[in-house]
Coordinates of C-alpha atoms and ligand atoms in Angstrom, one line a residue:
X1 CA 12.1 2.3 3.8
X2 CA 9.4 0.5 1.8
X3 CA 6.4 -0.2 4.2
X4 CA 5.2 -3.5 5.3
X5 CA 8.2 -5.8 4.6
X6 CA 7.9 -9.4 5.6
X7 CA 11.2 -10.8 6.7
X8 CA 12.5 -14.0 4.9
X9 CA 14.1 -16.9 6.7
X10 CA 18.5 -16.8 7.0
X11 CA 19.4 -17.8 3.8
X12 CA 22.7 -18.7 1.5
X13 CA 23.1 -17.4 -1.8
X14 CA 25.7 -17.9 -4.2
X15 CA 26.2 -15.1 -6.9
X16 CA 28.1 -16.8 -10.2
X17 CA 29.4 -14.0 -11.9
X18 CA 29.8 -11.8 -8.8
X19 CA 32.1 -9.4 -10.7
X20 CA 30.3 -8.6 -13.2
X21 CA 27.7 -5.6 -14.5
X22 CA 24.6 -7.5 -13.4
X23 CA 25.7 -8.2 -10.0
X24 CA 27.4 -4.9 -9.2
X25 CA 24.8 -2.5 -10.7
X26 CA 21.5 -4.5 -9.6
X27 CA 22.2 -8.1 -7.3
X28 CA 24.3 -6.2 -4.9
X29 CA 22.1 -3.1 -4.6
X30 CA 19.2 -5.0 -4.4
X31 CA 20.6 -7.2 -1.6
X32 CA 21.6 -4.2 0.5
X33 CA 18.1 -2.5 0.1
X34 CA 16.6 -5.6 1.2
X35 CA 18.8 -5.8 4.4
X36 CA 18.2 -2.3 5.0
X37 CA 14.7 -2.3 5.2
X38 CA 14.9 -5.7 7.4
X39 CA 13.6 -8.0 5.0
X40 CA 16.9 -10.1 4.2
X41 CA 18.0 -10.9 8.1
X42 CA 21.6 -10.2 9.4
X43 CA 22.3 -14.0 9.4
X44 CA 22.2 -14.4 5.4
X45 CA 24.9 -15.1 3.9
X46 CA 26.1 -14.1 0.2
X47 CA 28.9 -15.7 -1.5
X48 CA 30.3 -14.2 -4.3
X49 CA 31.8 -16.5 -7.2
X50 CA 33.7 -15.7 -10.3
X51 CA 37.4 -16.3 -11.6
X52 CA 39.1 -13.1 -10.4
X53 CA 41.7 -14.2 -7.7
X54 CA 40.0 -12.1 -5.4
X55 CA 39.6 -12.7 -1.3
X56 CA 36.5 -12.1 0.8
X57 CA 38.0 -8.5 1.9
X58 CA 38.8 -7.7 -2.0
X59 CA 35.6 -8.8 -3.3
X60 CA 33.7 -6.8 -0.1
X61 CA 35.5 -3.6 -1.5
X62 CA 34.3 -4.4 -4.8
X63 CA 30.3 -4.5 -3.4
X64 CA 31.1 -1.1 -1.2
X65 CA 32.2 0.6 -4.1
X66 CA 29.0 -0.8 -6.0
X67 CA 26.9 0.5 -3.2
X68 CA 28.9 3.8 -3.7
X69 CA 28.1 4.1 -7.3
X70 CA 24.5 2.3 -7.5
X71 CA 22.3 3.4 -4.2
X72 CA 21.0 6.6 -3.5
X73 CA 23.0 8.4 -1.0
X74 CA 19.8 8.7 1.1
X75 CA 19.3 5.3 1.2
X76 CA 23.3 4.6 2.3
X77 CA 23.6 4.5 6.1
X78 CA 27.0 3.1 7.9
X79 CA 25.3 0.9 10.3
X80 CA 23.5 -0.9 7.4
X81 CA 26.8 -1.2 5.3
X82 CA 28.8 -2.7 7.6
X83 CA 26.0 -5.4 8.5
X84 CA 25.7 -6.0 4.6
X85 CA 29.1 -6.0 3.9
X86 CA 29.5 -8.8 7.0
X87 CA 27.2 -11.0 5.2
X88 CA 29.5 -11.5 2.2
X89 CA 32.2 -13.9 1.0
X90 CA 33.9 -14.5 -1.6
X91 CA 35.2 -17.8 -3.5
X92 CA 37.5 -17.8 -6.8
X93 CA 35.7 -20.5 -8.8
X94 CA 35.9 -21.3 -12.6
X95 CA 33.0 -22.8 -14.0
X96 CA 34.3 -24.4 -16.7
X97 CA 37.3 -26.3 -14.3
X98 CA 37.9 -27.7 -11.1
X99 CA 39.5 -24.4 -9.5
X100 CA 37.4 -23.1 -6.5
X101 CA 34.6 -26.0 -5.9
X102 CA 35.9 -27.6 -2.9
X103 CA 36.3 -24.0 -1.4
X104 CA 32.7 -23.1 -2.3
X105 CA 31.5 -26.3 -0.7
X106 CA 33.3 -25.1 2.0
X107 CA 32.1 -21.9 2.4
X108 CA 28.8 -23.2 2.6
X109 CA 28.3 -25.2 5.6
X110 CA 25.0 -26.9 6.9
X111 CA 23.9 -28.5 3.6
X112 CA 20.8 -30.7 3.9
X113 CA 19.5 -28.1 6.3
X114 CA 16.2 -26.4 5.8
X115 CA 17.7 -23.0 5.3
X116 CA 17.1 -21.7 2.0
X117 CA 19.6 -21.9 -0.6
X118 CA 20.0 -20.3 -4.1
X119 CA 22.5 -19.8 -6.9
X120 CA 22.5 -17.0 -8.9
X121 CA 23.7 -17.6 -12.4
X122 CA 24.5 -14.1 -13.5
X123 CA 27.0 -15.4 -16.2
X124 CA 27.1 -15.5 -19.7
X125 CA 24.5 -18.4 -21.3
X126 CA 26.9 -20.8 -22.2
X127 CA 27.7 -21.5 -18.4
X128 CA 24.0 -22.1 -17.6
X129 CA 23.9 -25.6 -17.9
X130 CA 27.6 -26.1 -16.9
X131 CA 27.1 -24.5 -13.4
X132 CA 23.8 -26.1 -13.0
X133 CA 25.4 -29.3 -13.6
X134 CA 28.3 -28.7 -11.5
X135 CA 26.5 -27.6 -8.4
X136 CA 24.4 -30.3 -8.6
X137 CA 27.5 -32.9 -8.7
X138 CA 29.3 -31.3 -6.5
X139 CA 26.7 -31.8 -4.0
X140 CA 25.8 -27.9 -3.3
X141 CA 22.1 -27.8 -3.8
X142 CA 20.7 -30.0 -1.1
X143 CA 17.3 -31.6 -1.8
X144 CA 15.6 -27.4 -2.1
X145 CA 18.4 -25.9 -3.3
X146 CA 17.3 -23.6 -6.2
X147 CA 18.9 -22.1 -9.6
X148 CA 18.1 -18.9 -11.0
X149 CA 18.7 -18.6 -14.5
X150 CA 19.3 -14.8 -16.3
X151 CA 18.1 -13.8 -19.7
X152 CA 18.3 -14.9 -22.5
X153 CA 16.7 -17.8 -22.3
X154 CA 18.0 -19.8 -25.5
X155 CA 18.3 -18.0 -29.2
X156 CA 15.2 -20.1 -30.4
X157 CA 13.1 -23.3 -30.0
X158 CA 15.6 -25.6 -29.9
X159 CA 18.3 -23.8 -28.0
X160 CA 15.8 -23.4 -25.2
X161 CA 14.9 -26.7 -25.4
X162 CA 18.4 -27.8 -24.7
X163 CA 19.2 -25.3 -21.8
X164 CA 15.8 -26.5 -20.4
X165 CA 16.9 -30.0 -20.4
X166 CA 20.2 -29.4 -19.3
X167 CA 18.5 -27.8 -16.3
X168 CA 16.2 -30.3 -16.1
X169 CA 19.2 -32.3 -15.5
X170 CA 20.4 -31.0 -12.3
X171 CA 17.1 -29.1 -11.2
X172 CA 13.3 -30.4 -10.7
X173 CA 11.7 -27.5 -12.0
X174 CA 10.3 -26.5 -9.2
X175 CA 13.6 -24.8 -8.2
X176 CA 14.0 -23.2 -11.6
X177 CA 14.1 -19.7 -11.4
X178 CA 14.2 -18.1 -14.9
X179 CA 14.4 -14.3 -14.1
X180 CA 12.1 -11.8 -16.9
X181 CA 12.6 -9.0 -14.6
X182 CA 9.6 -6.9 -16.2
X183 CA 7.9 -9.3 -14.0
X184 CA 9.3 -8.0 -10.7
X185 CA 8.0 -4.4 -11.6
X186 CA 5.3 -2.8 -9.2
X187 CA 2.9 -2.0 -12.0
X188 CA 3.2 -5.3 -13.2
X189 CA 2.0 -6.9 -10.1
X190 CA -0.9 -3.8 -9.7
X191 CA -2.0 -5.1 -13.2
X192 CA -3.0 -8.4 -11.6
X193 CA -4.5 -6.5 -8.6
X194 CA -6.2 -4.4 -10.9
X195 CA -7.5 -7.1 -12.7
X196 CA -8.3 -9.7 -10.0
X197 CA -9.2 -7.7 -7.2
X198 CA -11.6 -5.2 -8.3
X199 CA -14.9 -6.5 -10.0
X200 CA -14.8 -3.4 -12.4
X201 CA -12.7 -4.4 -14.9
X202 CA -13.4 -7.9 -15.6
X203 CA -16.9 -7.6 -17.5
X204 CA -15.6 -5.3 -19.9
X205 CA -12.0 -7.2 -20.6
X206 CA -13.0 -8.8 -23.7
X207 CA -13.6 -8.0 -27.6
X208 CA -17.2 -6.6 -26.6
X209 CA -15.6 -3.7 -24.7
X210 CA -11.8 -3.3 -25.4
X211 CA -10.9 -2.1 -29.1
X212 CA -7.3 -3.0 -29.0
X213 CA -4.3 -3.2 -26.6
X214 CA -1.0 -1.6 -27.6
X215 CA 2.2 -2.3 -25.8
X216 CA 5.4 -0.2 -26.1
X217 CA 9.5 -0.5 -24.9
X218 CA 10.7 2.5 -26.3
X219 CA 14.2 3.3 -25.3
X220 CA 16.2 6.5 -26.1
X221 CA 19.6 4.9 -26.0
X222 CA 21.1 2.9 -28.9
X223 CA 23.0 -0.5 -28.4
X224 CA 25.7 1.7 -27.0
X225 CA 28.4 -0.8 -25.7
X226 CA 26.5 -3.6 -26.6
X227 CA 26.6 -3.4 -30.5
X228 CA 28.5 -6.5 -31.3
X229 CA 26.4 -8.5 -29.3
X230 CA 23.1 -7.3 -30.1
X231 CA 24.3 -7.4 -33.8
X232 CA 23.4 -11.5 -33.3
X233 CA 20.4 -10.7 -31.5
X234 CA 17.6 -7.6 -32.5
X235 CA 14.7 -6.7 -30.9
X236 CA 12.4 -9.4 -31.7
X237 CA 14.7 -12.0 -29.6
X238 CA 16.0 -9.6 -27.1
X239 CA 12.8 -7.8 -26.0
X240 CA 9.7 -9.3 -27.9
X241 CA 10.0 -13.1 -27.3
X242 CA 10.1 -12.2 -23.2
X243 CA 9.2 -9.0 -21.8
X244 CA 6.6 -8.1 -24.2
X245 CA 5.0 -11.3 -24.6
X246 CA 5.6 -11.7 -20.8
X247 CA 2.9 -8.2 -20.7
X248 CA 0.8 -9.2 -23.4
X249 CA 0.3 -12.6 -21.4
X250 CA -1.1 -10.4 -18.3
X251 CA -3.3 -8.5 -19.9
X252 CA -5.0 -11.6 -22.0
X253 CA -4.5 -14.4 -19.2
X254 CA -7.9 -16.0 -18.1
X255 CA -8.5 -15.3 -14.3
X256 CA -6.1 -18.2 -12.3
X257 CA -8.3 -20.2 -10.0
X258 CA -5.7 -19.2 -7.2
X259 CA -2.8 -16.8 -7.3
X260 CA -0.7 -19.6 -6.9
X261 CA 2.7 -20.0 -9.4
X262 CA 1.5 -22.9 -11.6
X263 CA -2.2 -21.6 -11.5
X264 CA -1.0 -18.4 -13.0
X265 CA 1.7 -19.8 -15.4
X266 CA -0.9 -22.5 -16.6
X267 CA -2.9 -19.6 -17.6
X268 CA 0.3 -17.6 -19.1
X269 CA 1.1 -20.7 -21.5
X270 CA -2.8 -20.6 -22.4
X271 CA -2.1 -17.5 -23.9
X272 CA 1.2 -18.1 -25.8
X273 CA -0.2 -21.3 -27.4
X274 CA -3.4 -19.2 -28.5
X275 CA -1.1 -16.5 -30.5
X276 CA -2.2 -16.7 -34.1
X277 CA 1.0 -17.7 -36.0
X278 CA 2.2 -14.1 -37.8
X279 CA 2.8 -15.5 -41.1
X280 CA 2.0 -12.1 -43.2
X281 CA 4.8 -9.4 -44.1
X282 CA 2.5 -6.5 -43.6
X283 CA 2.0 -7.2 -39.9
X284 CA 5.6 -7.4 -38.9
X285 CA 8.0 -4.0 -39.1
X286 CA 11.3 -3.9 -38.7
X287 CA 13.8 -0.8 -38.3
X288 CA 17.2 0.0 -37.8
X289 CA 18.2 3.4 -36.5
X290 CA 20.0 5.7 -39.0
X291 CA 22.6 7.9 -37.8
X292 CA 22.3 11.9 -37.7
X293 CA 25.1 14.5 -36.9
X294 CA 26.9 13.1 -33.7
X295 CA 24.5 10.4 -33.0
X296 CA 26.3 7.0 -34.9
X297 CA 23.8 4.9 -36.9
X298 CA 23.3 1.2 -35.6
X299 CA 25.7 -0.1 -37.9
X300 CA 28.3 1.6 -36.7
X301 CA 27.5 0.9 -33.0
X302 CA 26.9 -2.7 -34.0
X303 CA 30.3 -2.4 -36.0
X304 CA 28.8 -4.4 -38.8
X305 CA 28.1 -1.9 -41.8
X306 CA 25.7 -4.4 -43.5
X307 CA 23.9 -5.5 -40.7
X308 CA 20.2 -6.6 -41.2
X309 CA 19.3 -7.0 -37.6
X310 CA 16.5 -5.0 -36.1
X311 CA 16.8 -2.3 -33.9
X312 CA 13.3 -1.8 -33.6
X313 CA 10.0 -3.8 -34.4
X314 CA 6.4 -3.3 -34.3
X315 CA 3.8 -6.1 -34.8
X316 CA 0.0 -6.6 -35.0
X317 CA -0.7 -9.8 -32.9
X318 CA -4.1 -11.9 -32.8
X319 CA -4.8 -13.7 -29.5
X320 CA -7.2 -16.3 -31.3
X321 CA -9.6 -17.4 -28.6
X322 CA -13.2 -16.4 -27.4
X323 CA -12.6 -13.6 -25.3
X324 CA -9.9 -11.9 -27.5
X325 CA -11.3 -12.8 -31.1
X326 CA -11.0 -9.6 -33.4
X327 CA -8.8 -7.4 -30.9
X328 CA -5.5 -6.6 -32.2
X329 CA -2.2 -6.7 -29.9
X330 CA -0.2 -4.0 -31.1
X331 CA 3.6 -4.5 -30.3
X332 CA 6.7 -2.2 -30.6
X333 CA 10.1 -2.1 -29.2
X334 CA 12.8 0.1 -30.2
X335 CA 16.3 1.7 -29.2
X336 CA 16.9 5.5 -30.3
X337 CA 13.2 6.4 -29.9
X338 CA 12.2 9.8 -29.1
X339 CA 11.7 8.7 -25.4
X340 CA 12.3 5.9 -22.9
X341 CA 8.6 4.5 -22.2
X342 CA 7.3 1.4 -21.2
X343 CA 3.5 1.4 -21.1
X344 CA 0.4 -0.9 -21.5
X345 CA -2.5 1.0 -23.3
X346 CA -5.9 -0.5 -23.0
X347 CA -7.9 1.2 -25.4
X348 CA -11.9 0.3 -25.2
X349 CA -14.3 0.8 -27.4
X350 CA -16.2 4.5 -27.9
X351 CA -19.4 5.1 -26.3
X352 CA -22.0 3.3 -28.8
X353 CA -24.2 6.8 -29.1
X354 CA -23.0 10.5 -28.3
X355 CA -26.2 12.4 -26.8
X356 CA -23.9 15.7 -26.8
X357 CA -24.1 17.3 -30.1
X358 CA -21.9 19.8 -30.7
X359 CA -20.8 19.8 -27.1
X360 CA -17.4 18.1 -27.7
X361 CA -16.3 14.6 -29.0
X362 CA -16.9 11.4 -26.8
X363 CA -13.1 10.1 -26.3
X364 CA -12.1 6.3 -26.1
X365 CA -11.2 5.0 -22.4
X366 CA -7.8 4.4 -22.4
X367 CA -6.3 2.4 -19.2
X368 CA -2.4 3.0 -19.6
X369 CA -0.5 0.7 -17.3
X370 CA 3.3 2.5 -17.3
X371 CA 6.0 0.7 -16.1
X372 CA 8.7 3.5 -16.6
X373 CA 9.0 6.3 -16.1
X374 CA 7.1 6.8 -13.1
X375 CA 5.2 3.6 -12.6
X376 CA 1.8 4.1 -12.2
X377 CA -1.9 3.7 -13.9
X378 CA -3.9 6.2 -15.3
X379 CA -7.6 6.0 -16.8
X380 CA -8.6 8.5 -19.5
X381 CA -12.1 9.3 -19.4
X382 CA -14.4 12.1 -20.9
X383 CA -15.9 14.8 -18.5
X384 CA -17.7 17.9 -18.6
X385 CA -15.4 20.6 -19.3
X386 CA -15.4 22.6 -16.0
X387 CA -16.8 26.4 -15.9
X388 CA -20.0 27.7 -16.7
X389 CA -19.4 27.8 -20.3
X390 CA -22.3 25.2 -21.2
X391 CA -21.7 21.6 -21.5
X392 CA -18.9 20.8 -23.3
X393 CA -16.7 17.6 -22.9
X394 CA -13.3 17.6 -22.6
X395 CA -10.5 14.7 -21.8
X396 CA -9.4 14.2 -18.4
X397 CA -7.1 11.7 -16.7
X398 CA -7.5 9.3 -13.4
X399 CA -4.3 9.1 -12.1
X400 CA -3.0 6.4 -10.2
X401 CA 0.6 7.3 -10.2
X402 CA 2.1 5.3 -7.3
X403 CA 4.0 8.5 -6.2
X404 CA 1.1 10.8 -5.6
X405 CA -0.7 7.7 -3.8
X406 CA 2.6 7.6 -1.9
X407 CA 2.7 11.2 -1.2
X408 CA 1.9 10.8 2.6
X409 CA 4.4 8.6 3.1
X410 CA 7.7 10.3 1.4
X411 CA 10.0 7.9 2.6
X412 CA 8.5 5.2 0.7
X413 CA 10.7 3.9 -2.0
X414 CA 9.6 1.9 -5.2
X415 CA 11.9 -1.1 -4.8
X416 CA 13.8 -2.3 -8.0
X417 CA 12.5 -5.6 -9.7
X418 CA 15.4 -7.4 -8.6
X419 CA 14.8 -6.8 -4.9
X420 CA 11.7 -8.3 -5.1
X421 CA 12.5 -11.2 -7.7
X422 CA 15.5 -12.0 -5.5
X423 CA 13.5 -12.3 -2.0
X424 CA 10.9 -14.7 -4.1
X425 CA 13.5 -16.8 -4.5
X426 CA 14.3 -16.9 -1.1
X427 CA 10.6 -17.5 -0.4
X428 CA 10.6 -20.3 -2.8
X429 CA 7.5 -18.3 -4.9
X430 CA 7.7 -18.9 -8.2
X431 CA 4.8 -17.2 -9.6
X432 CA 7.1 -14.0 -11.4
X433 CA 9.4 -16.4 -12.9
X434 CA 8.7 -18.0 -16.4
X435 CA 8.5 -21.8 -16.7
X436 CA 10.4 -24.4 -18.9
X437 CA 7.0 -24.3 -21.4
X438 CA 6.6 -20.7 -21.4
X439 CA 9.8 -20.0 -22.6
X440 CA 9.4 -23.1 -25.3
X441 CA 6.0 -21.7 -26.4
X442 CA 7.2 -18.3 -26.6
X443 CA 9.9 -19.3 -29.0
X444 CA 7.3 -21.4 -30.8
X445 CA 5.5 -18.1 -31.7
X446 CA 8.6 -16.1 -32.4
X447 CA 11.1 -18.7 -34.6
X448 CA 8.5 -18.6 -37.7
X449 CA 8.4 -14.6 -38.0
X450 CA 11.9 -14.6 -37.8
X451 CA 12.5 -17.6 -39.8
X452 CA 9.8 -15.9 -42.5
X453 CA 11.7 -12.6 -42.8
X454 CA 15.1 -14.1 -43.2
X455 CA 13.7 -16.6 -46.0
X456 CA 12.5 -13.2 -47.8
X457 CA 15.9 -11.3 -47.4
X458 CA 14.0 -8.4 -46.0
X459 CA 16.2 -5.3 -44.6
X460 CA 14.8 -3.5 -41.7
X461 CA 13.8 0.3 -42.5
X462 CA 16.0 3.1 -41.8
X463 CA 14.3 5.2 -38.7
X464 CA 15.8 8.7 -37.7
X465 CA 17.4 8.7 -34.3
X466 CA 14.7 10.4 -31.9
X467 CA 11.6 9.4 -34.2
X468 CA 9.1 7.1 -33.1
X469 CA 10.1 4.7 -35.7
X470 CA 9.9 4.0 -39.1
X471 CA 7.0 5.1 -41.2
X472 CA 5.8 1.4 -42.0
X473 CA 5.1 1.3 -38.4
X474 CA 2.7 3.7 -38.3
X475 CA 0.6 2.7 -41.3
X476 CA 0.6 -0.6 -39.2
X477 CA -2.2 1.0 -37.3
X478 CA -3.4 3.5 -39.5
X479 CA -4.8 1.1 -41.8
X480 CA -6.6 -0.1 -39.2
X481 CA -7.9 3.2 -38.3
X482 CA -5.8 3.8 -35.3
X483 CA -3.1 5.4 -33.7
X484 CA -0.2 5.0 -31.6
X485 CA -0.1 6.4 -28.5
X486 CA 2.5 9.7 -28.2
X487 CA 6.2 8.5 -27.0
X488 CA 6.9 11.5 -25.2
X489 CA 10.5 12.9 -25.2
Ligands
NAP1 P1 29.7 -9.5 -17.5 O1 29.4 -7.9 -16.8 O2 30.2 -10.0 -18.8 O3 30.1 -10.5 -16.3 C1 30.2 -12.0 -16.4 C2 30.5 -12.3 -15.1 O4 30.8 -14.1 -15.3 C3 32.1 -11.8 -14.4 O5 31.7 -11.6 -13.0 C4 33.1 -13.2 -14.8 O6 34.0 -13.1 -13.8 C5 32.2 -14.5 -14.7 N1 33.1 -15.2 -15.4 C6 33.3 -15.5 -16.8 N2 33.7 -16.5 -16.9 C7 33.6 -17.3 -15.8 C8 34.2 -18.8 -15.6 N3 34.8 -19.4 -16.2 N4 34.1 -19.2 -14.3 C9 33.4 -18.3 -13.5 N5 32.9 -16.9 -13.9 C10 32.8 -16.6 -15.2 O7 28.1 -9.6 -17.6 P2 26.5 -8.9 -17.1 O8 26.6 -8.3 -17.8 O9 26.7 -9.3 -15.7 O10 25.7 -10.6 -17.5 C11 25.4 -11.7 -16.7 C12 24.0 -12.5 -17.1 O11 23.1 -11.8 -16.7 C13 24.0 -12.5 -18.7 O12 23.6 -13.9 -18.8 C14 23.2 -11.3 -19.3 O13 22.9 -11.6 -20.1 C15 22.6 -11.2 -18.3 N6 21.7 -9.9 -18.3 C16 22.7 -8.9 -17.9 C17 22.1 -7.8 -17.7 C18 23.0 -6.0 -17.0 O14 22.2 -5.0 -17.5 N7 24.0 -6.4 -17.1 C19 20.6 -7.5 -17.8 C20 20.0 -8.6 -18.0 C21 20.5 -9.9 -18.3 P3 35.6 -13.3 -14.3 O15 36.0 -12.7 -15.4 O16 36.0 -12.7 -13.1 O17 35.4 -14.7 -14.1

């Protein structure tokens, strides 16, 4: 059980791509959990749509198998399962053809009513525009219907603009929900609570007190079966343009006047537009994992022996505004690294003067916001080393790990990001979704960086699998007198 759920109104949710990996691994389990916890009401209707020639019972069997595979046994009970499966319907639909659209309309009676209705495009990106247009032209959405779009949102600024234009042709921006599942994580929202619901940090949240910020998204796995797809993309487009820049925005944004979708997104866009152009090659390090023993190299995984795609990137960004001038934001993300870790670390400037000669080193306070594993927030402090041995200083960590905070309520489960995001769509709350201009602003910063390395013909540096990335990435911080935080195995 999750505490304090606020039920949403009965809704219709059409999942296009209902037989695909994302739907089975994330969306079906997320919807089950919300119903199990009493947030999604029994009157909700979930309509799967894909080309596969299934009837409703056939799709229910597929959904049931997905629950068995992707929901923890402790959270599966027969009664909730039955109620959930009853809410599911399925219609074979071909996005590119005429098959199924009339039947889909018939599976969705009551349009025009005030019942929330959403269309989740869990489809390859080339279908986003055509699916939105068809939903509109078939009159399925009504005046208030919402469309949910998965990542990737474009490949560059031009394609993102074209996609925004295609969506705008069918749906008002206030009905478009661009998913970045990082924004649905509990800790990310806690970051906003930490910053804007506590008076403690705001006076320190600027270049007078913050030395630098590190944002790390490290994965221990390689590109696995996605190699050929990933090879045309790379870490900059796959991770930095969306997830890492979104995290940077939440750290760097000004306090919005209200916690209201456009007020929050206005502030995030300002951060993206304040990013200084990154023209210098020395502030961007690209890497590609090598092979070792039985562990395949990136080029082998991608089936592209001469690939120049980066599986790792580290860069030093600058938010060129009054608050952040002179504070580097170091971003890094990569595959087949030493461990799996997503973290934002805000490193404060050291105390200006130590009054403890010989008593120990005065450390740097670091506020670390961990997204995975073990979502939580820690604050690194310097304290007196306990005991009678005189006043010596020692590092200590104030730990706000949520699992600890929830110790008194062992039945509490940390909801997956998709659970929160799907419920926000139904509630009509766009706060945690990217607005079209945000996506374009992010691409506007990223495109010239990619263009510069393509023009130079740069090759990514090889790095050992299980390492922390290429040596040049270490130098990116060393030459500023700083170090990356450790990626734990
Ligand atoms: P997938 O496994 O390839 O599934 C694609 C779905 O689209 C299938 O249900 C397929 O069913 C359906 N489909 C294909 N052509 C169609 C057509 N012409 N008309 C109607 N349905 C059609 O892809 P996925 O991994 O679930 O990814 C879906 C989207 O989510 C993509 O945009 C992806 O980038 C994004 N995403 C996925 C993940 C993930 O973890 N998987 C994570 C982040 C983002 P039929 O073949 O039966 O039609």
